[in-house]
Each structure stands twice: as structure tokens, then as C-alpha cells.
Amino acid sequence: MAVLVIAEQGAGSLKPATLNAVTAAAKLGDVHVLVAGAGIGAAVEAAKAIAGVSKVLSADSADYAHGLAEALTPLVVSVAKGYDAVVASATTFGKNLLPRVAALLDVQQISEVVAIENADTFVRPIYAGNALATVKSADTIKVMTVRATAFDAAPAIGGSASVEAVAVIAGSGKSAFVGQELSKSERPELTAARIVISGGRGMQNGENFQLLEAVADKLGAAVGASRAAVDAGFVPNDYQVGQTGKIVAPDLYIAVGISGAIQHLAGMKDSKVIVAINKDEEAPIFQIADYGLVADLFKAVPELKEELDRSA
Amino acid sequence: MKLLVAVKRVIDYNVKVRVKADQTGVDLANVKMSMNPFDEIAVEEAVRLKEAGIATEVVVVSLGVLQSQETLRTALAMGADRAILVQTDAELQPLAVAKLLKAVVDKEAPQLVILGKQAIDDDSNQTGQMLAALLDWPQATFASKVVVAGSEATVTREIDGGLETLAVSLPAIITTDLRLNEPRYASLPNIMKAKKKPLDVIDPASLGVDIAPRLTTLKVTEPPKRQGGVKVASVADLVAKLRTEAKVI
Ligand SMILES: Cc1cc2nc3c(=O)[nH]c(=O)nc-3n(C[C@H](O)[C@H](O)[C@H](O)COP(=O)(O)OP(=O)(O)OC[C@H]3O[C@@H](n4cnc5c(N)ncnc54)[C@H](O)[C@@H]3O)c2cc1C
Ligand SMILES: Nc1ncnc2c1ncn2[C@@H]1O[C@H](COP(=O)(O)O)[C@@H](O)[C@H]1O
């Protein structure tokens, strides 16, 4: 079996979630990686070096510069036809692109796969992760997005794949990139961080997130948020952890001023250790927290920072 | 300009989902059902476009069981003009939904179709993208801002790194994210009025589309349960436990 992984790249590098997708794909067969974009030299080199990848297909074109689904779909559909399975990471890039590809292949995509039982049987969460469905696909090409937290990252070095350029196919041109506003942060990426500290409505405003940032910097952690905190404008949308935001599974997740709605839990309940700081001892978050601290966050979080300073 | 909005009847987001003991699915007997929250946002956006004088008609469509009429009536009460139910008891997977919606779009010829980004039951996040592919229309998924002017929509999208803005030529597909708007509650007079708005029921067979499921669900199980842990008395206690017991810092 040969499996095509759709790499995610940008700003001259390969996105880390591609490594998790490679691990998932390797369970299905021989892994080839498609890197499509504009000026993708470094990303192709990175893909070549991933352990377990046997071939890299490169498609370099200005048309692919912004990773638009309309531009990439004809290329991916054409390349995919030679494969038994097509895999992308369940990032906003993968979620946007892959169903468009699947529809043209006349395939029912399998979203957010968390386990691969065999060549046609997969496990995926439904109902905000309150249930796990084991599904068997009858399609000849299996098309799936995979959840990064469910598969380890493949080693970024050690591989020596061959590289083949594939012919560029023009997209529809019915959509155009206008601009982007990316959040800048020196902190680790939310979905890849070993420690995450998230704030909820209890933070009261955006400035108070500095309390969490101080702790995050001490621990080398990423900062996340509940939907309520994002909706209220405390922090940007890409901080949202949950059913419809980002899925994280760090070694340590610290939830501050977050009640623990199922939609939030869906995004973090696979964390190894969960800490909750909440002034309401009845808050549902305590039902899943390994360590719960009933306290006012405005007292507890500064204390936490001091305690870490002291005992470091 | 005519707008089409796809609305799905799903388990209410407040309901605690229970997996059936025989592992065939989740228990939907006597649980509250509502419009998929992302679809409420889609309806709201469409109605606002009509109120702004950009859209002339808002048609809502649902695919599924007879009771989906209630969901359509809710959309009508929010301000949609007309509803279509493609009625079936069959299991519909996103590809089949997209094919049926394409058939409806072919008939209705809207300039814009707005869907939710994700149905909170199957959590697929596929239908809008698939519909766009089948129609060969551009797509603007996960929208947090939509501006329609002339023959183009400028859409701000929520992406992993922040926000991205695209311009898509009409006709186009848009799928909604949470921050696009805050859906209104239907007022009592509008709920009454909605009862008189047209609701057509059509048979999927009349649309000539293959809707057979491609995925067979072998079983549905409960995820491993997390055990609640302990309460700590102080921050010092917490830090000590994280260091020596959990060894994560
Ligand atoms: C379709 C849909 C999708 C959704 N997707 C997501 C998602 O992806 N992610 C997500 O997070 N939510 C999501 N939600 C929203 C979810 O249902 C909850 O509304 C949300 O998670 C609540 O956020 P919160 O816990 O910050 O706020 P609240 O529920 O208001 O909780 C605030 C908590 O802060 C505590 N608190 C207040 N002040 C203090 C203080 N001084 N010290 C200590 N504690 C304090 C309170 O006791 C309370 O427990 C979604 C909802 C819907 C309908
Ligand atoms: N049975 C359905 N009836 C109407 N709309 C649907 C149906 N299924 C999916 N949709 C639309 O497609 C969106 C995404 O659904 P999904 O791809 O299943 O996550 C939903 O938010 C709806 O707008």
C-alpha cells in the first residue's frame, strides 16, 4: 500500500503536525509526502529527512503560495489517484482542503482519526469526544484527517527520501488571498507545547492574561483559552481549546477560571496531568482534574509564579 | 440575490451524551434536539444580509427526518423566507448531504450558500467544502467576518495561526465559525408568522443522487473515563505535587 501525506508548509518550513500525519500514514503503508507551495525548497528538504518517508513529491508554483483549497485541489486529486490512502493533519489547513479533495474523488472522508485499526477501519471521536466511533470505509481510496495528539511525531531526521517534481495543475482562480493577521508569540505553539496554561471567563479581561503569561514563561508553556475568553475578546481566536477549537494533549494542562464545559473538555481531556484553579468548588472541571485548587485566581496565579520563582 | 442556508437538527449542545450499552450509537430517545449552533450563526448571517438589503431571499434547507421541520421553522422564525426539507430516515453522511445539497442548489440557483463549519453530532467539518467541490465554487470556511459587495464576498477566516482574509467570487460557499455573529432569539410574533411561511418537503429519490453510506459504523464506545483527582490545599502544595508526584515540572 502506498499512502500520500499532504504536507502543511509555510514561511519556508514544514509545519510540525505533518510529522504526526506521517506516523499515522506509516500504519497504512509506504509513505510519500506531497509538498505544494511557492518557494518550497526548505520544506522539501525537511520532508526528505523525515524518518519513514520514502518519496517526496514537490509542486512549486506561485499558484500554491497561500495554500488555497481551490488552487491545491486539482493537484491533490490528480496525485491522489495513484494511492490507497490520503492523509492530512486535522489542522485548519487540512480541514479546509481535504473534504474538497475527497468529494472530487467521490470518497467519504474520515475526519479526526485517533486510531487506525487496519487498512479500512478507523476510530474517530464524535459528539465532542463523548463517544468514539469505529468506522469501516468502503471507498477504494481512504481519505482522512488525523488528530495530531493521537499520533507521535515521526523523527524529523534520519530519512532519505527521493524527490520527484510533479506537474503543476492550475486551480480555479475563483478565490484570492487578501491578507492575514497572524498571532505572534515567542511561546511554544499551543498544540505542540509540553505544558499549556489556559484562561477562561474568570480572567475578566485581556490584560489579566499577563498573569498566565508570567507563569507560562516560567514553565516554557503555551497559553490557551476557553471559548468564553475568546468571544469576550480577551485573547485571539487561535487560543481557543475545545471541540471546535484546538485539540491539545500536553503533559500538563492548567485551567484557570474555566468551568469545564464539555466543549472545552473535548479539547484537553487527553492531557496527561490536569490542574484546575477555580473559586467555585462545584465547577465541573474539578471532576476531571488531577489536582484541583479552590481559590481566587487573582491570588493563586501570582502565588504560583512566586512559588515557581522560589523553588526553581 | 438569493441565499441558501443548510441547517441540521442535532442533539442540543447542553445534553450530556450517553453511549448505548449495545454499542450501536448514542442514546437519542427523549433527548432535546436543536438546530446545530453553527447553523444558527449561518441563518443569522443570511438574515442580516437580507436586512442590509444585499440579499433578497433566504431559503433554508434541511435533510433528515420529519422532525427537522421544527428546525426549519426555527430558522423561518429567525427571519428566513422559505424552507425545504429533503425528508429521509436514512443515515446521511457528509458526502451524501453535499450531493443532495448540490441538487437543491442546481434547482434554486442561489448566489451564496452558508453552512455551519461543523455539525456538533458527527463533528465531521466536511459538508461545505464538499459542496463547494461538487459545484466547482470557491469556499470560505470558518468565517468570522463576511462582507458581500458586488459579485464578491470578502471573508475573514479563523485559522490555526490567527486570521486570514480571502476574496471569493460569487457564487460561493461560506461556512461559519463561532465569532461570526450572535444569533438572535426568535420573538413570539415571529414564531407565529413562521408557521405560515412555505415549507416544501421533497423526496431525496426525486433528486437522483446516490446517498448510500460509505462508512459503516462497527461500534460506538465510551472514551476512557478520567478519574477526578485530589484537591490541594495551597499553591505550595500544588507545586510540590507537580514536582515530586506528577513530575511534570
Ligand atoms: C457549538 C459550540 C461550540 C463550542 N466550542 C467550544 C470550544 O471549542 N472551546 C470552549 O472552551 N468552549 C466551547 N464552547 C462553549 C462552552 O459551552 C462554554 O460556554 C465555555 O467553555 C465556557 O467558558 P468558561 O469556562 O471560560 O466560562 P464560564 O463557564 O463562565 O466559567 C468561568 C469560570 O471561572 C470561574 N471564576 C470566575 N472568577 C474567578 C476567580 N476570580 N478565580 C477563580 N475562578 C473564577 C467561575 O467559577 C467559572 O467556573 C462551545 C459552545 C458551543 C455551543
Ligand atoms: N442533514 C443535514 N441537513 C442540513 N444541513 C446539513 C446536514 N448535515 C450537514 N449539514 C450542513 O453542513 C454543516 C457541516 O456539517 P458536517 O460536515 O457534518 O460537520 C452543518 O453545519 C450544516 O450547515
PDB file of N, CA, C and O in Angstrom, chain B residues 147-173:
ATOM      1  N   VAL B 147     -18.202  40.155   4.214  1.00  0.00           N
ATOM      2  CA  VAL B 147     -18.651  41.386   3.556  1.00  0.00           C
ATOM      3  C   VAL B 147     -18.978  41.043   2.109  1.00  0.00           C
ATOM      4  O   VAL B 147     -18.107  40.581   1.376  1.00  0.00           O
ATOM      5  N   VAL B 148     -20.244  41.225   1.731  1.00  0.00           N
ATOM      6  CA  VAL B 148     -20.637  40.931   0.351  1.00  0.00           C
ATOM      7  C   VAL B 148     -20.800  42.255  -0.385  1.00  0.00           C
ATOM      8  O   VAL B 148     -21.522  43.140   0.064  1.00  0.00           O
ATOM      9  N   ALA B 149     -20.073  42.390  -1.489  1.00  0.00           N
ATOM     10  CA  ALA B 149     -20.188  43.609  -2.293  1.00  0.00           C
ATOM     11  C   ALA B 149     -20.050  43.228  -3.754  1.00  0.00           C
ATOM     12  O   ALA B 149     -19.073  42.583  -4.132  1.00  0.00           O
ATOM     13  N   GLY B 150     -21.026  43.617  -4.540  1.00  0.00           N
ATOM     14  CA  GLY B 150     -20.983  43.302  -5.964  1.00  0.00           C
ATOM     15  C   GLY B 150     -20.981  41.803  -6.184  1.00  0.00           C
ATOM     16  O   GLY B 150     -21.787  41.083  -5.602  1.00  0.00           O
ATOM     17  N   SER B 151     -20.020  41.334  -6.973  1.00  0.00           N
ATOM     18  CA  SER B 151     -20.011  39.904  -7.297  1.00  0.00           C
ATOM     19  C   SER B 151     -18.967  39.164  -6.477  1.00  0.00           C
ATOM     20  O   SER B 151     -18.446  38.143  -6.888  1.00  0.00           O
ATOM     21  N   GLU B 152     -18.672  39.715  -5.291  1.00  0.00           N
ATOM     22  CA  GLU B 152     -17.593  39.141  -4.495  1.00  0.00           C
ATOM     23  C   GLU B 152     -17.930  39.161  -3.008  1.00  0.00           C
ATOM     24  O   GLU B 152     -18.609  40.059  -2.534  1.00  0.00           O
ATOM     25  N   ALA B 153     -17.413  38.157  -2.290  1.00  0.00           N
ATOM     26  CA  ALA B 153     -17.511  38.179  -0.831  1.00  0.00           C
ATOM     27  C   ALA B 153     -16.095  38.234  -0.275  1.00  0.00           C
ATOM     28  O   ALA B 153     -15.225  37.480  -0.711  1.00  0.00           O
ATOM     29  N   THR B 154     -15.885  39.131   0.670  1.00  0.00           N
ATOM     30  CA  THR B 154     -14.587  39.188   1.347  1.00  0.00           C
ATOM     31  C   THR B 154     -14.799  38.590   2.733  1.00  0.00           C
ATOM     32  O   THR B 154     -15.641  39.062   3.498  1.00  0.00           O
ATOM     33  N   VAL B 155     -14.057  37.531   3.002  1.00  0.00           N
ATOM     34  CA  VAL B 155     -14.330  36.747   4.201  1.00  0.00           C
ATOM     35  C   VAL B 155     -13.078  36.611   5.057  1.00  0.00           C
ATOM     36  O   VAL B 155     -12.009  36.248   4.563  1.00  0.00           O
ATOM     37  N   THR B 156     -13.223  36.925   6.334  1.00  0.00           N
ATOM     38  CA  THR B 156     -12.140  36.696   7.282  1.00  0.00           C
ATOM     39  C   THR B 156     -12.346  35.324   7.907  1.00  0.00           C
ATOM     40  O   THR B 156     -13.457  34.985   8.310  1.00  0.00           O
ATOM     41  N   ARG B 157     -11.297  34.526   7.921  1.00  0.00           N
ATOM     42  CA  ARG B 157     -11.391  33.134   8.383  1.00  0.00           C
ATOM     43  C   ARG B 157     -10.555  32.920   9.633  1.00  0.00           C
ATOM     44  O   ARG B 157      -9.459  33.462   9.750  1.00  0.00           O
ATOM     45  N   GLU B 158     -11.054  32.094  10.539  1.00  0.00           N
ATOM     46  CA  GLU B 158     -10.279  31.733  11.725  1.00  0.00           C
ATOM     47  C   GLU B 158      -9.393  30.549  11.363  1.00  0.00           C
ATOM     48  O   GLU B 158      -9.894  29.463  11.057  1.00  0.00           O
ATOM     49  N   ILE B 159      -8.081  30.785  11.368  1.00  0.00           N
ATOM     50  CA  ILE B 159      -7.166  29.680  11.062  1.00  0.00           C
ATOM     51  C   ILE B 159      -6.255  29.429  12.261  1.00  0.00           C
ATOM     52  O   ILE B 159      -6.253  30.207  13.212  1.00  0.00           O
ATOM     53  N   ASP B 160      -5.472  28.354  12.208  1.00  0.00           N
ATOM     54  CA  ASP B 160      -4.658  27.967  13.358  1.00  0.00           C
ATOM     55  C   ASP B 160      -3.741  29.076  13.853  1.00  0.00           C
ATOM     56  O   ASP B 160      -3.525  29.215  15.045  1.00  0.00           O
ATOM     57  N   GLY B 161      -3.181  29.850  12.925  1.00  0.00           N
ATOM     58  CA  GLY B 161      -2.226  30.877  13.341  1.00  0.00           C
ATOM     59  C   GLY B 161      -2.849  32.224  13.657  1.00  0.00           C
ATOM     60  O   GLY B 161      -2.175  33.125  14.117  1.00  0.00           O
ATOM     61  N   GLY B 162      -4.134  32.383  13.397  1.00  0.00           N
ATOM     62  CA  GLY B 162      -4.777  33.677  13.626  1.00  0.00           C
ATOM     63  C   GLY B 162      -5.932  33.882  12.670  1.00  0.00           C
ATOM     64  O   GLY B 162      -6.874  33.102  12.658  1.00  0.00           O
ATOM     65  N   LEU B 163      -5.839  34.924  11.851  1.00  0.00           N
ATOM     66  CA  LEU B 163      -6.919  35.224  10.911  1.00  0.00           C
ATOM     67  C   LEU B 163      -6.369  35.357   9.501  1.00  0.00           C
ATOM     68  O   LEU B 163      -5.242  35.802   9.306  1.00  0.00           O
ATOM     69  N   GLU B 164      -7.200  34.981   8.531  1.00  0.00           N
ATOM     70  CA  GLU B 164      -6.827  35.107   7.131  1.00  0.00           C
ATOM     71  C   GLU B 164      -8.017  35.710   6.394  1.00  0.00           C
ATOM     72  O   GLU B 164      -9.152  35.376   6.695  1.00  0.00           O
ATOM     73  N   THR B 165      -7.755  36.572   5.423  1.00  0.00           N
ATOM     74  CA  THR B 165      -8.851  37.145   4.649  1.00  0.00           C
ATOM     75  C   THR B 165      -8.740  36.725   3.191  1.00  0.00           C
ATOM     76  O   THR B 165      -7.668  36.781   2.594  1.00  0.00           O
ATOM     77  N   LEU B 166      -9.865  36.251   2.647  1.00  0.00           N
ATOM     78  CA  LEU B 166      -9.931  35.819   1.256  1.00  0.00           C
ATOM     79  C   LEU B 166     -11.023  36.610   0.541  1.00  0.00           C
ATOM     80  O   LEU B 166     -11.993  37.037   1.160  1.00  0.00           O
ATOM     81  N   ALA B 167     -10.850  36.764  -0.763  1.00  0.00           N
ATOM     82  CA  ALA B 167     -11.930  37.290  -1.590  1.00  0.00           C
ATOM     83  C   ALA B 167     -12.392  36.155  -2.492  1.00  0.00           C
ATOM     84  O   ALA B 167     -11.572  35.543  -3.181  1.00  0.00           O
ATOM     85  N   VAL B 168     -13.668  35.824  -2.435  1.00  0.00           N
ATOM     86  CA  VAL B 168     -14.188  34.751  -3.292  1.00  0.00           C
ATOM     87  C   VAL B 168     -15.229  35.348  -4.235  1.00  0.00           C
ATOM     88  O   VAL B 168     -16.034  36.196  -3.847  1.00  0.00           O
ATOM     89  N   SER B 169     -15.178  34.899  -5.492  1.00  0.00           N
ATOM     90  CA  SER B 169     -16.169  35.401  -6.439  1.00  0.00           C
ATOM     91  C   SER B 169     -17.456  34.607  -6.255  1.00  0.00           C
ATOM     92  O   SER B 169     -17.436  33.421  -5.932  1.00  0.00           O
ATOM     93  N   LEU B 170     -18.577  35.265  -6.442  1.00  0.00           N
ATOM     94  CA  LEU B 170     -19.880  34.615  -6.276  1.00  0.00           C
ATOM     95  C   LEU B 170     -20.267  33.917  -7.580  1.00  0.00           C
ATOM     96  O   LEU B 170     -19.880  34.405  -8.649  1.00  0.00           O
ATOM     97  N   PRO B 171     -20.980  32.830  -7.526  1.00  0.00           N
ATOM     98  CA  PRO B 171     -21.492  32.151  -6.342  1.00  0.00           C
ATOM     99  C   PRO B 171     -20.391  31.446  -5.535  1.00  0.00           C
ATOM    100  O   PRO B 171     -19.411  30.992  -6.099  1.00  0.00           O
ATOM    101  N   ALA B 172     -20.619  31.380  -4.218  1.00  0.00           N
ATOM    102  CA  ALA B 172     -19.599  30.825  -3.331  1.00  0.00           C
ATOM    103  C   ALA B 172     -20.237  30.113  -2.139  1.00  0.00           C
ATOM    104  O   ALA B 172     -21.434  30.260  -1.877  1.00  0.00           O
ATOM    105  N   ILE B 173     -19.387  29.361  -1.444  1.00  0.00           N
ATOM    106  CA  ILE B 173     -19.787  28.667  -0.212  1.00  0.00           C
ATOM    107  C   ILE B 173     -19.085  29.333   0.967  1.00  0.00           C
ATOM    108  O   ILE B 173     -17.892  29.593   0.908  1.00  0.00           O
TER     109      ILE B 173
END
